[in-house]
PDB file of C-alpha atoms in Angstrom:
ATOM      1  CA  UNK U 143     -33.088 -69.610 -48.940  1.00 55.00           C
ATOM      2  CA  UNK U 144     -32.515 -69.082 -45.112  1.00 67.00           C
ATOM      3  CA  UNK U 145     -30.505 -66.228 -43.909  1.00 58.00           C
ATOM      4  CA  UNK U 146     -27.721 -68.508 -42.939  1.00 57.00           C
ATOM      5  CA  UNK U 147     -27.411 -70.244 -46.227  1.00 62.00           C
ATOM      6  CA  UNK U 148     -27.495 -66.991 -48.229  1.00 62.00           C
ATOM      7  CA  UNK U 149     -24.341 -65.526 -46.042  1.00 63.00           C
ATOM      8  CA  UNK U 150     -22.635 -68.693 -46.658  1.00 60.00           C
ATOM      9  CA  UNK U 151     -22.967 -68.591 -50.578  1.00 62.00           C
ATOM     10  CA  UNK U 152     -21.974 -64.901 -50.461  1.00 59.00           C
ATOM     11  CA  UNK U 153     -18.811 -66.115 -48.515  1.00 57.00           C
ATOM     12  CA  UNK U 154     -18.094 -68.565 -50.910  1.00 54.00           C
ATOM     13  CA  UNK U 155     -18.200 -66.424 -53.866  1.00 54.00           C
ATOM     14  CA  UNK U 156     -15.867 -64.025 -52.159  1.00 54.00           C
ATOM     15  CA  UNK U 157     -13.239 -66.576 -51.717  1.00 52.00           C
ATOM     16  CA  UNK U 158     -13.708 -68.532 -55.015  1.00 44.00           C
ATOM     17  CA  UNK U 159     -10.513 -69.071 -56.766  1.00 43.00           C
ATOM     18  CA  UNK U 160      -8.299 -67.854 -53.851  1.00 46.00           C
ATOM     19  CA  UNK U 161      -5.367 -70.442 -52.982  1.00 43.00           C
ATOM     20  CA  UNK U 162      -3.211 -70.511 -50.031  1.00 47.00           C
ATOM     21  CA  UNK U 163       0.454 -71.606 -49.149  1.00 49.00           C
ATOM     22  CA  UNK U 164      -0.251 -71.418 -45.423  1.00 56.00           C
ATOM     23  CA  UNK U 165      -0.996 -74.440 -43.074  1.00 86.00           C
ATOM     24  CA  UNK U 166      -3.470 -72.441 -40.829  1.00 96.00           C
ATOM     25  CA  UNK U 167      -6.032 -69.758 -41.811  1.00 97.00           C
ATOM     26  CA  UNK U 168      -7.451 -67.338 -39.051  1.00 98.00           C
ATOM     27  CA  UNK U 169     -10.590 -65.661 -40.435  1.00 98.00           C
ATOM     28  CA  UNK U 170     -11.339 -62.294 -38.899  1.00 96.00           C
ATOM     29  CA  UNK U 171     -15.070 -61.643 -39.427  1.00 94.00           C
ATOM     30  CA  UNK U 172     -14.366 -57.911 -40.189  1.00 91.00           C
ATOM     31  CA  UNK U 173     -12.348 -55.456 -42.018  1.00 90.00           C
ATOM     32  CA  UNK U 174      -8.689 -54.865 -40.864  1.00 89.00           C
ATOM     33  CA  UNK U 175      -8.088 -52.761 -37.636  1.00 84.00           C
ATOM     34  CA  UNK U 176     -10.978 -53.983 -35.524  1.00 83.00           C
ATOM     35  CA  UNK U 177     -10.930 -56.475 -32.563  1.00 88.00           C
ATOM     36  CA  UNK U 178     -11.236 -59.559 -34.514  1.00 92.00           C
ATOM     37  CA  UNK U 179      -8.436 -58.621 -36.821  1.00 93.00           C
ATOM     38  CA  UNK U 180      -6.313 -57.850 -33.815  1.00 92.00           C
ATOM     39  CA  UNK U 181      -7.195 -61.324 -32.516  1.00 94.00           C
ATOM     40  CA  UNK U 182      -6.144 -63.026 -35.702  1.00 97.00           C
ATOM     41  CA  UNK U 183      -2.937 -61.314 -36.050  1.00 96.00           C
ATOM     42  CA  UNK U 184      -1.603 -61.405 -32.779  1.00 97.00           C
ATOM     43  CA  UNK U 185      -2.483 -64.809 -32.032  1.00 97.00           C
ATOM     44  CA  UNK U 186      -1.710 -65.884 -35.451  1.00 98.00           C
ATOM     45  CA  UNK U 187       2.077 -64.156 -34.931  1.00 98.00           C
ATOM     46  CA  UNK U 188       2.472 -66.115 -31.755  1.00 98.00           C
ATOM     47  CA  UNK U 189       1.338 -69.272 -32.880  1.00 98.00           C
ATOM     48  CA  UNK U 190       4.032 -69.279 -35.547  1.00 97.00           C
ATOM     49  CA  UNK U 191       6.664 -67.712 -33.513  1.00 98.00           C
ATOM     50  CA  UNK U 192       6.292 -70.235 -30.837  1.00 98.00           C
ATOM     51  CA  UNK U 193       6.537 -72.765 -33.217  1.00 97.00           C
ATOM     52  CA  UNK U 194       2.924 -74.316 -32.552  1.00 97.00           C
ATOM     53  CA  UNK U 195       2.337 -74.333 -36.212  1.00 97.00           C
ATOM     54  CA  UNK U 196       4.624 -75.182 -39.266  1.00 95.00           C
ATOM     55  CA  UNK U 197       3.995 -72.047 -41.308  1.00 95.00           C
ATOM     56  CA  UNK U 198       2.848 -68.426 -40.717  1.00 96.00           C
ATOM     57  CA  UNK U 199      -0.589 -68.134 -40.261  1.00 97.00           C
ATOM     58  CA  UNK U 200      -2.851 -66.516 -43.115  1.00 97.00           C
ATOM     59  CA  UNK U 201      -5.301 -64.094 -41.859  1.00 97.00           C
ATOM     60  CA  UNK U 202      -8.395 -63.675 -44.169  1.00 97.00           C
ATOM     61  CA  UNK U 203     -10.822 -60.620 -43.476  1.00 96.00           C
ATOM     62  CA  UNK U 204     -14.462 -61.650 -44.060  1.00 96.00           C
ATOM     63  CA  UNK U 205     -16.583 -58.520 -43.069  1.00 93.00           C
ATOM     64  CA  UNK U 206     -20.204 -58.792 -43.376  1.00 93.00           C
ATOM     65  CA  UNK U 207     -23.358 -59.105 -41.203  1.00 90.00           C
ATOM     66  CA  UNK U 208     -21.591 -58.469 -37.863  1.00 90.00           C
ATOM     67  CA  UNK U 209     -19.638 -61.881 -37.888  1.00 93.00           C
ATOM     68  CA  UNK U 210     -22.603 -63.751 -39.549  1.00 95.00           C
ATOM     69  CA  UNK U 211     -20.823 -63.894 -42.998  1.00 96.00           C
ATOM     70  CA  UNK U 212     -17.850 -65.733 -41.489  1.00 97.00           C
ATOM     71  CA  UNK U 213     -19.862 -67.933 -39.221  1.00 98.00           C
ATOM     72  CA  UNK U 214     -22.025 -68.911 -42.042  1.00 97.00           C
ATOM     73  CA  UNK U 215     -19.294 -69.921 -44.523  1.00 97.00           C
ATOM     74  CA  UNK U 216     -17.566 -71.974 -41.656  1.00 98.00           C
ATOM     75  CA  UNK U 217     -20.743 -73.697 -40.926  1.00 98.00           C
ATOM     76  CA  UNK U 218     -21.608 -74.556 -44.448  1.00 96.00           C
ATOM     77  CA  UNK U 219     -18.345 -74.936 -46.168  1.00 97.00           C
ATOM     78  CA  UNK U 220     -15.451 -75.500 -43.815  1.00 97.00           C
ATOM     79  CA  UNK U 221     -17.134 -77.891 -41.362  1.00 97.00           C
ATOM     80  CA  UNK U 222     -14.300 -80.385 -41.064  1.00 97.00           C
ATOM     81  CA  UNK U 223     -11.380 -77.970 -42.052  1.00 97.00           C
ATOM     82  CA  UNK U 224      -8.696 -78.882 -39.181  1.00 97.00           C
ATOM     83  CA  UNK U 225      -6.508 -75.849 -40.309  1.00 97.00           C
ATOM     84  CA  UNK U 226      -9.197 -73.027 -40.059  1.00 98.00           C
ATOM     85  CA  UNK U 227      -9.654 -71.045 -36.674  1.00 98.00           C
ATOM     86  CA  UNK U 228     -11.934 -68.194 -36.369  1.00 98.00           C
ATOM     87  CA  UNK U 229     -11.591 -64.847 -34.231  1.00 97.00           C
ATOM     88  CA  UNK U 230     -14.788 -64.194 -31.739  1.00 96.00           C
ATOM     89  CA  UNK U 231     -15.529 -62.122 -28.883  1.00 93.00           C
ATOM     90  CA  UNK U 232     -18.685 -61.091 -26.770  1.00 93.00           C
ATOM     91  CA  UNK U 233     -20.287 -59.720 -29.719  1.00 90.00           C
ATOM     92  CA  UNK U 234     -20.352 -63.063 -31.397  1.00 94.00           C
ATOM     93  CA  UNK U 235     -22.272 -64.751 -28.675  1.00 95.00           C
ATOM     94  CA  UNK U 236     -24.644 -61.747 -28.299  1.00 93.00           C
ATOM     95  CA  UNK U 237     -25.407 -61.775 -31.863  1.00 93.00           C
ATOM     96  CA  UNK U 238     -26.181 -65.671 -31.754  1.00 96.00           C
ATOM     97  CA  UNK U 239     -28.202 -65.343 -28.580  1.00 95.00           C
ATOM     98  CA  UNK U 240     -30.237 -62.698 -30.244  1.00 94.00           C
ATOM     99  CA  UNK U 241     -30.765 -64.541 -33.567  1.00 93.00           C
ATOM    100  CA  UNK U 242     -28.887 -62.000 -35.512  1.00 92.00           C
ATOM    101  CA  UNK U 243     -27.332 -64.538 -37.800  1.00 94.00           C
ATOM    102  CA  UNK U 244     -30.536 -65.980 -38.872  1.00 93.00           C
ATOM    103  CA  UNK U 245     -31.087 -69.483 -38.059  1.00 93.00           C
ATOM    104  CA  UNK U 246     -27.605 -70.273 -36.967  1.00 96.00           C
ATOM    105  CA  UNK U 247     -26.918 -71.571 -33.416  1.00 96.00           C
ATOM    106  CA  UNK U 248     -23.783 -71.660 -31.230  1.00 96.00           C
ATOM    107  CA  UNK U 249     -23.607 -75.390 -31.312  1.00 97.00           C
ATOM    108  CA  UNK U 250     -22.928 -74.967 -35.277  1.00 98.00           C
ATOM    109  CA  UNK U 251     -19.008 -74.582 -34.345  1.00 98.00           C
ATOM    110  CA  UNK U 252     -16.686 -75.415 -31.516  1.00 98.00           C
ATOM    111  CA  UNK U 253     -15.309 -72.826 -29.049  1.00 98.00           C
ATOM    112  CA  UNK U 254     -11.727 -73.340 -28.448  1.00 98.00           C
ATOM    113  CA  UNK U 255     -11.057 -70.561 -25.994  1.00 98.00           C
ATOM    114  CA  UNK U 256     -10.570 -66.896 -24.689  1.00 97.00           C
ATOM    115  CA  UNK U 257      -7.077 -65.559 -23.585  1.00 95.00           C
ATOM    116  CA  UNK U 258      -7.795 -61.829 -22.774  1.00 94.00           C
ATOM    117  CA  UNK U 259     -10.417 -59.658 -22.331  1.00 94.00           C
ATOM    118  CA  UNK U 260     -11.635 -55.822 -22.088  1.00 91.00           C
ATOM    119  CA  UNK U 261     -13.112 -55.758 -18.630  1.00 93.00           C
ATOM    120  CA  UNK U 262     -16.764 -54.471 -18.481  1.00 95.00           C
ATOM    121  CA  UNK U 263     -17.208 -51.477 -15.932  1.00 96.00           C
ATOM    122  CA  UNK U 264     -19.890 -49.531 -14.251  1.00 98.00           C
ATOM    123  CA  UNK U 265     -18.766 -46.063 -14.116  1.00 97.00           C
ATOM    124  CA  UNK U 266     -20.068 -42.698 -12.459  1.00 98.00           C
ATOM    125  CA  UNK U 267     -19.033 -39.085 -12.534  1.00 98.00           C
ATOM    126  CA  UNK U 268     -16.589 -37.971  -9.787  1.00 97.00           C
ATOM    127  CA  UNK U 269     -19.342 -36.140  -8.003  1.00 97.00           C
ATOM    128  CA  UNK U 270     -21.879 -38.720  -8.060  1.00 98.00           C
ATOM    129  CA  UNK U 271     -23.397 -39.727  -4.866  1.00 97.00           C
ATOM    130  CA  UNK U 272     -22.969 -43.513  -5.527  1.00 98.00           C
ATOM    131  CA  UNK U 273     -19.882 -44.504  -3.654  1.00 97.00           C
ATOM    132  CA  UNK U 274     -20.179 -48.271  -4.514  1.00 98.00           C
ATOM    133  CA  UNK U 275     -22.406 -50.714  -6.535  1.00 98.00           C
ATOM    134  CA  UNK U 276     -24.808 -51.501  -3.773  1.00 98.00           C
ATOM    135  CA  UNK U 277     -25.626 -47.670  -3.329  1.00 98.00           C
ATOM    136  CA  UNK U 278     -26.646 -47.642  -7.253  1.00 98.00           C
ATOM    137  CA  UNK U 279     -28.314 -50.768  -6.974  1.00 98.00           C
ATOM    138  CA  UNK U 280     -30.425 -49.714  -4.015  1.00 98.00           C
ATOM    139  CA  UNK U 281     -31.238 -46.730  -5.692  1.00 98.00           C
ATOM    140  CA  UNK U 282     -32.512 -48.352  -8.781  1.00 98.00           C
ATOM    141  CA  UNK U 283     -34.666 -50.650  -6.509  1.00 98.00           C
ATOM    142  CA  UNK U 284     -36.199 -47.828  -4.716  1.00 97.00           C
ATOM    143  CA  UNK U 285     -36.897 -45.841  -8.067  1.00 97.00           C
ATOM    144  CA  UNK U 286     -36.067 -47.519 -11.382  1.00 96.00           C
ATOM    145  CA  UNK U 287     -36.270 -44.356 -13.249  1.00 93.00           C
ATOM    146  CA  UNK U 288     -33.658 -42.318 -11.150  1.00 97.00           C
ATOM    147  CA  UNK U 289     -30.830 -43.983 -12.860  1.00 98.00           C
ATOM    148  CA  UNK U 290     -30.224 -43.866 -16.471  1.00 98.00           C
ATOM    149  CA  UNK U 291     -27.130 -45.698 -18.257  1.00 98.00           C
ATOM    150  CA  UNK U 292     -25.430 -44.546 -21.258  1.00 96.00           C
ATOM    151  CA  UNK U 293     -23.457 -47.135 -23.365  1.00 92.00           C
ATOM    152  CA  UNK U 294     -21.992 -47.646 -26.563  1.00 88.00           C
ATOM    153  CA  UNK U 295     -23.958 -50.288 -27.997  1.00 83.00           C
ATOM    154  CA  UNK U 296     -27.716 -50.284 -29.253  1.00 83.00           C
ATOM    155  CA  UNK U 297     -30.386 -51.282 -26.940  1.00 88.00           C
ATOM    156  CA  UNK U 298     -30.053 -55.158 -26.133  1.00 90.00           C
ATOM    157  CA  UNK U 299     -26.346 -54.892 -26.997  1.00 89.00           C
ATOM    158  CA  UNK U 300     -23.529 -56.123 -24.762  1.00 89.00           C
ATOM    159  CA  UNK U 301     -23.224 -52.738 -22.904  1.00 92.00           C
ATOM    160  CA  UNK U 302     -26.957 -52.872 -22.070  1.00 94.00           C
ATOM    161  CA  UNK U 303     -26.841 -56.233 -20.741  1.00 94.00           C
ATOM    162  CA  UNK U 304     -23.989 -55.456 -17.975  1.00 96.00           C
ATOM    163  CA  UNK U 305     -26.121 -53.333 -15.844  1.00 97.00           C
ATOM    164  CA  UNK U 306     -29.138 -55.688 -16.286  1.00 96.00           C
ATOM    165  CA  UNK U 307     -27.060 -58.642 -15.263  1.00 96.00           C
ATOM    166  CA  UNK U 308     -26.198 -56.841 -12.153  1.00 97.00           C
ATOM    167  CA  UNK U 309     -29.673 -55.962 -11.257  1.00 97.00           C
ATOM    168  CA  UNK U 310     -30.872 -59.654 -12.037  1.00 96.00           C
ATOM    169  CA  UNK U 311     -28.065 -60.726  -9.622  1.00 97.00           C
ATOM    170  CA  UNK U 312     -29.322 -58.382  -6.907  1.00 98.00           C
ATOM    171  CA  UNK U 313     -32.792 -59.971  -7.177  1.00 97.00           C
ATOM    172  CA  UNK U 314     -34.247 -57.163  -9.097  1.00 97.00           C
ATOM    173  CA  UNK U 315     -36.829 -58.842 -11.738  1.00 92.00           C
ATOM    174  CA  UNK U 316     -38.497 -56.122 -13.456  1.00 92.00           C
ATOM    175  CA  UNK U 317     -35.446 -55.392 -15.830  1.00 93.00           C
ATOM    176  CA  UNK U 318     -37.427 -53.484 -18.332  1.00 94.00           C
ATOM    177  CA  UNK U 319     -37.553 -50.488 -16.017  1.00 96.00           C
ATOM    178  CA  UNK U 320     -33.795 -49.944 -15.910  1.00 96.00           C
ATOM    179  CA  UNK U 321     -33.018 -47.102 -18.271  1.00 97.00           C
ATOM    180  CA  UNK U 322     -30.641 -47.445 -21.025  1.00 96.00           C
ATOM    181  CA  UNK U 323     -29.564 -44.774 -23.437  1.00 96.00           C
ATOM    182  CA  UNK U 324     -27.512 -46.190 -26.590  1.00 91.00           C
ATOM    183  CA  UNK U 325     -25.063 -43.607 -27.881  1.00 89.00           C
ATOM    184  CA  UNK U 326     -22.521 -43.757 -30.812  1.00 85.00           C
ATOM    185  CA  UNK U 327     -19.636 -45.429 -28.932  1.00 84.00           C
ATOM    186  CA  UNK U 328     -18.024 -45.520 -25.428  1.00 87.00           C
ATOM    187  CA  UNK U 329     -16.726 -41.836 -25.608  1.00 85.00           C
ATOM    188  CA  UNK U 330     -20.037 -40.567 -26.204  1.00 91.00           C
ATOM    189  CA  UNK U 331     -21.294 -42.715 -23.441  1.00 92.00           C
ATOM    190  CA  UNK U 332     -18.764 -41.393 -20.882  1.00 93.00           C
ATOM    191  CA  UNK U 333     -19.356 -37.908 -21.930  1.00 93.00           C
ATOM    192  CA  UNK U 334     -22.930 -38.204 -21.246  1.00 95.00           C
ATOM    193  CA  UNK U 335     -22.380 -39.278 -17.877  1.00 97.00           C
ATOM    194  CA  UNK U 336     -19.568 -36.742 -16.933  1.00 97.00           C
ATOM    195  CA  UNK U 337     -21.932 -34.095 -18.309  1.00 97.00           C
ATOM    196  CA  UNK U 338     -24.769 -35.082 -16.003  1.00 96.00           C
ATOM    197  CA  UNK U 339     -27.147 -36.253 -18.585  1.00 97.00           C
ATOM    198  CA  UNK U 340     -26.954 -39.800 -17.526  1.00 98.00           C
ATOM    199  CA  UNK U 341     -26.190 -41.057 -13.868  1.00 98.00           C
ATOM    200  CA  UNK U 342     -23.800 -44.068 -15.054  1.00 98.00           C
ATOM    201  CA  UNK U 343     -22.095 -45.383 -18.110  1.00 97.00           C
ATOM    202  CA  UNK U 344     -21.691 -49.014 -18.941  1.00 96.00           C
ATOM    203  CA  UNK U 345     -18.931 -49.857 -21.117  1.00 92.00           C
ATOM    204  CA  UNK U 346     -15.335 -51.330 -21.372  1.00 91.00           C
ATOM    205  CA  UNK U 347     -11.936 -50.477 -19.283  1.00 90.00           C
ATOM    206  CA  UNK U 348     -10.316 -49.612 -22.519  1.00 84.00           C
ATOM    207  CA  UNK U 349     -12.752 -46.589 -22.946  1.00 86.00           C
ATOM    208  CA  UNK U 350     -12.355 -45.023 -19.951  1.00 89.00           C
ATOM    209  CA  UNK U 351      -8.800 -45.430 -18.938  1.00 87.00           C
ATOM    210  CA  UNK U 352      -7.776 -41.642 -19.759  1.00 88.00           C
ATOM    211  CA  UNK U 353     -10.908 -40.392 -17.636  1.00 92.00           C
ATOM    212  CA  UNK U 354     -10.002 -42.428 -14.723  1.00 92.00           C
ATOM    213  CA  UNK U 355      -6.325 -40.826 -14.990  1.00 89.00           C
ATOM    214  CA  UNK U 356      -7.844 -37.325 -15.219  1.00 94.00           C
ATOM    215  CA  UNK U 357     -10.307 -38.069 -12.376  1.00 95.00           C
ATOM    216  CA  UNK U 358     -13.273 -37.202 -14.106  1.00 96.00           C
ATOM    217  CA  UNK U 359     -15.029 -40.636 -13.315  1.00 96.00           C
ATOM    218  CA  UNK U 360     -15.089 -43.036 -10.551  1.00 96.00           C
ATOM    219  CA  UNK U 361     -15.615 -46.715 -11.395  1.00 97.00           C
ATOM    220  CA  UNK U 362     -17.947 -48.573  -9.101  1.00 98.00           C
ATOM    221  CA  UNK U 363     -17.122 -51.971 -10.338  1.00 98.00           C
ATOM    222  CA  UNK U 364     -15.212 -53.886 -12.864  1.00 96.00           C
ATOM    223  CA  UNK U 365     -16.933 -57.021 -13.924  1.00 96.00           C
ATOM    224  CA  UNK U 366     -14.176 -59.636 -13.888  1.00 93.00           C
ATOM    225  CA  UNK U 367     -13.244 -62.351 -11.993  1.00 90.00           C
ATOM    226  CA  UNK U 368     -10.583 -60.701 -10.082  1.00 91.00           C
ATOM    227  CA  UNK U 369      -9.377 -57.093  -9.880  1.00 90.00           C
ATOM    228  CA  UNK U 370      -7.493 -55.648 -13.037  1.00 88.00           C
ATOM    229  CA  UNK U 371      -3.700 -55.453 -13.069  1.00 83.00           C
ATOM    230  CA  UNK U 372      -2.709 -51.836 -12.794  1.00 83.00           C
ATOM    231  CA  UNK U 373      -6.187 -50.825 -11.415  1.00 89.00           C
ATOM    232  CA  UNK U 374      -6.115 -52.779  -8.104  1.00 91.00           C
ATOM    233  CA  UNK U 375      -7.873 -50.093  -6.456  1.00 94.00           C
ATOM    234  CA  UNK U 376     -11.203 -50.888  -8.432  1.00 95.00           C
ATOM    235  CA  UNK U 377     -13.274 -53.626  -6.850  1.00 97.00           C
ATOM    236  CA  UNK U 378     -15.065 -56.503  -8.738  1.00 97.00           C
ATOM    237  CA  UNK U 379     -18.738 -56.671  -8.684  1.00 98.00           C
ATOM    238  CA  UNK U 380     -18.290 -59.953  -7.102  1.00 98.00           C
ATOM    239  CA  UNK U 381     -16.721 -58.555  -4.035  1.00 98.00           C
ATOM    240  CA  UNK U 382     -19.643 -56.382  -3.557  1.00 98.00           C
ATOM    241  CA  UNK U 383     -22.071 -59.264  -3.577  1.00 98.00           C
ATOM    242  CA  UNK U 384     -23.133 -59.282  -7.285  1.00 98.00           C
ATOM    243  CA  UNK U 385     -22.126 -62.273  -8.937  1.00 97.00           C
ATOM    244  CA  UNK U 386     -21.740 -60.843 -12.537  1.00 96.00           C
ATOM    245  CA  UNK U 387     -18.753 -61.360 -14.872  1.00 93.00           C
ATOM    246  CA  UNK U 388     -19.139 -59.566 -18.328  1.00 94.00           C
ATOM    247  CA  UNK U 389     -15.965 -58.894 -20.282  1.00 93.00           C
ATOM    248  CA  UNK U 390     -15.347 -58.384 -23.888  1.00 93.00           C
ATOM    249  CA  UNK U 391     -13.297 -61.553 -24.345  1.00 95.00           C
ATOM    250  CA  UNK U 392     -10.803 -62.224 -27.134  1.00 94.00           C
ATOM    251  CA  UNK U 393     -10.817 -65.861 -28.499  1.00 97.00           C
ATOM    252  CA  UNK U 394     -11.410 -68.362 -31.222  1.00 98.00           C
ATOM    253  CA  UNK U 395     -14.051 -71.016 -32.567  1.00 98.00           C
ATOM    254  CA  UNK U 396     -13.547 -73.906 -34.853  1.00 98.00           C
ATOM    255  CA  UNK U 397     -15.251 -75.937 -37.303  1.00 98.00           C
ATOM    256  CA  UNK U 398     -17.965 -78.407 -35.574  1.00 98.00           C
ATOM    257  CA  UNK U 399     -17.012 -81.331 -37.557  1.00 98.00           C
ATOM    258  CA  UNK U 400     -13.369 -81.789 -36.386  1.00 98.00           C
ATOM    259  CA  UNK U 401     -12.770 -84.603 -34.075  1.00 97.00           C
ATOM    260  CA  UNK U 402     -12.169 -84.089 -30.347  1.00 97.00           C
ATOM    261  CA  UNK U 403      -8.101 -84.628 -30.616  1.00 97.00           C
ATOM    262  CA  UNK U 404      -8.063 -81.966 -33.048  1.00 97.00           C
ATOM    263  CA  UNK U 405     -10.209 -79.751 -30.964  1.00 98.00           C
ATOM    264  CA  UNK U 406      -8.132 -80.452 -28.103  1.00 97.00           C
ATOM    265  CA  UNK U 407      -5.026 -79.725 -29.873  1.00 97.00           C
ATOM    266  CA  UNK U 408      -6.221 -76.350 -30.687  1.00 98.00           C
ATOM    267  CA  UNK U 409      -7.096 -75.777 -27.234  1.00 98.00           C
ATOM    268  CA  UNK U 410      -3.521 -76.779 -26.068  1.00 98.00           C
ATOM    269  CA  UNK U 411      -1.951 -74.543 -28.434  1.00 98.00           C
ATOM    270  CA  UNK U 412      -4.279 -71.459 -27.521  1.00 98.00           C
ATOM    271  CA  UNK U 413      -3.286 -72.373 -23.873  1.00 98.00           C
ATOM    272  CA  UNK U 414       0.399 -72.205 -24.861  1.00 98.00           C
ATOM    273  CA  UNK U 415      -0.229 -68.800 -26.319  1.00 98.00           C
ATOM    274  CA  UNK U 416      -1.978 -67.583 -23.253  1.00 98.00           C
ATOM    275  CA  UNK U 417       1.015 -68.683 -21.062  1.00 98.00           C
ATOM    276  CA  UNK U 418       3.584 -67.072 -23.135  1.00 98.00           C
ATOM    277  CA  UNK U 419       5.536 -63.838 -21.963  1.00 97.00           C
ATOM    278  CA  UNK U 420       4.871 -62.590 -25.691  1.00 97.00           C
ATOM    279  CA  UNK U 421       1.202 -62.732 -25.213  1.00 97.00           C
ATOM    280  CA  UNK U 422       1.292 -61.233 -21.640  1.00 94.00           C
ATOM    281  CA  UNK U 423       3.379 -58.275 -23.186  1.00 92.00           C
ATOM    282  CA  UNK U 424       0.747 -57.971 -25.920  1.00 91.00           C
ATOM    283  CA  UNK U 425      -2.023 -57.780 -23.513  1.00 90.00           C
ATOM    284  CA  UNK U 426      -0.455 -55.026 -21.480  1.00 84.00           C
ATOM    285  CA  UNK U 427       0.429 -53.084 -24.602  1.00 82.00           C
ATOM    286  CA  UNK U 428      -3.243 -53.189 -25.829  1.00 82.00           C
ATOM    287  CA  UNK U 429      -5.141 -52.646 -22.321  1.00 76.00           C
ATOM    288  CA  UNK U 430      -6.321 -56.363 -21.965  1.00 87.00           C
ATOM    289  CA  UNK U 431      -7.052 -57.990 -18.775  1.00 88.00           C
ATOM    290  CA  UNK U 432      -6.162 -61.627 -18.010  1.00 88.00           C
ATOM    291  CA  UNK U 433      -9.026 -64.014 -19.080  1.00 91.00           C
ATOM    292  CA  UNK U 434      -8.221 -67.526 -20.048  1.00 96.00           C
ATOM    293  CA  UNK U 435     -10.708 -70.186 -20.600  1.00 96.00           C
ATOM    294  CA  UNK U 436      -9.874 -73.009 -23.175  1.00 98.00           C
ATOM    295  CA  UNK U 437     -11.012 -76.169 -24.317  1.00 97.00           C
ATOM    296  CA  UNK U 438     -14.263 -77.887 -22.666  1.00 95.00           C
ATOM    297  CA  UNK U 439     -14.189 -75.298 -19.878  1.00 94.00           C
ATOM    298  CA  UNK U 440     -14.718 -72.416 -22.338  1.00 97.00           C
ATOM    299  CA  UNK U 441     -17.377 -74.250 -24.373  1.00 94.00           C
ATOM    300  CA  UNK U 442     -19.507 -74.727 -21.287  1.00 95.00           C
ATOM    301  CA  UNK U 443     -18.896 -71.013 -20.409  1.00 95.00           C
ATOM    302  CA  UNK U 444     -19.929 -69.868 -23.593  1.00 96.00           C
ATOM    303  CA  UNK U 445     -23.112 -71.991 -23.369  1.00 95.00           C
ATOM    304  CA  UNK U 446     -24.031 -70.406 -20.243  1.00 95.00           C
ATOM    305  CA  UNK U 447     -23.669 -66.982 -21.457  1.00 93.00           C
ATOM    306  CA  UNK U 448     -25.611 -67.507 -24.685  1.00 95.00           C
ATOM    307  CA  UNK U 449     -28.551 -68.859 -22.382  1.00 95.00           C
ATOM    308  CA  UNK U 450     -28.325 -65.989 -20.063  1.00 93.00           C
ATOM    309  CA  UNK U 451     -28.058 -63.214 -22.806  1.00 94.00           C
ATOM    310  CA  UNK U 452     -31.238 -64.868 -24.756  1.00 95.00           C
ATOM    311  CA  UNK U 453     -33.119 -64.895 -21.493  1.00 94.00           C
ATOM    312  CA  UNK U 454     -32.450 -61.106 -20.859  1.00 93.00           C
ATOM    313  CA  UNK U 455     -33.100 -60.339 -24.703  1.00 94.00           C
ATOM    314  CA  UNK U 456     -36.500 -61.810 -24.257  1.00 94.00           C
ATOM    315  CA  UNK U 457     -37.315 -60.042 -20.998  1.00 92.00           C
ATOM    316  CA  UNK U 458     -36.379 -56.611 -22.533  1.00 92.00           C
ATOM    317  CA  UNK U 459     -37.976 -57.301 -25.871  1.00 92.00           C
ATOM    318  CA  UNK U 460     -35.265 -57.733 -28.076  1.00 90.00           C
ATOM    319  CA  UNK U 461     -36.250 -61.160 -29.203  1.00 92.00           C
ATOM    320  CA  UNK U 462     -39.657 -62.863 -29.226  1.00 86.00           C
TER     321      UNK U 462
END
């Protein structure tokens, strides 16, 4: 039995005998309290509050295999269910690109949209000689071993990919020479950089807000399409000549077997949530930046991100 089928069987057993009086179910592929749970609960609440669905949205937590358990269950057992939405993020697409869900592929579901994101950042200590992203890129090109990045994900994870994308954008092809040290979360990564153990930190904006305010770090670039509200003094990588957007987006996918009309209906509902004042307040309160891509626009974007992640992952040896 393949890994995907085994995961689907496990998920089905977990849910056996359950019944629901809810019209819509949002599956959070992790335990309560994390980012996927946040997406389901906040988006689900607004779907009902804004009268986009007829009944409160049921949130089902289905932890396992880093999101793989829920993915397998939706693919195998809910392929035509029009009332199921599933929380996803950059971690979902990274794991799919790196075959972490066994034989699962991204085209086995439909990607509805993303409506907020934790921006990726490249950070240095306040006394770093690097004044901008170009300075750092030039230093790595001259001596790849001179700059080590600390990040909160393992080698090959999303944090690792960010500086690799920047260097690829700069025309640097030997990305295996870019030094990366995976530590236990963003707090440890920023501590490594402030302490001078690494020359830079790669992570998410939410992890460094306190350090920005204390003046312990400088952010060389935010990896968004536009500057982040509240942090307008931090330039984007694009502004500095490096065409990289790397954000930990918050979004949803739905079963592959629903019709185009049903898919478009979910995209329209998600767009309505994104446009609402209530969602804008939620983003501000939780440190999310605007990042809205829905429907076919998002589907195409996801396809591109997965292809790029797969290429980078092969180059650094994460996958064969």
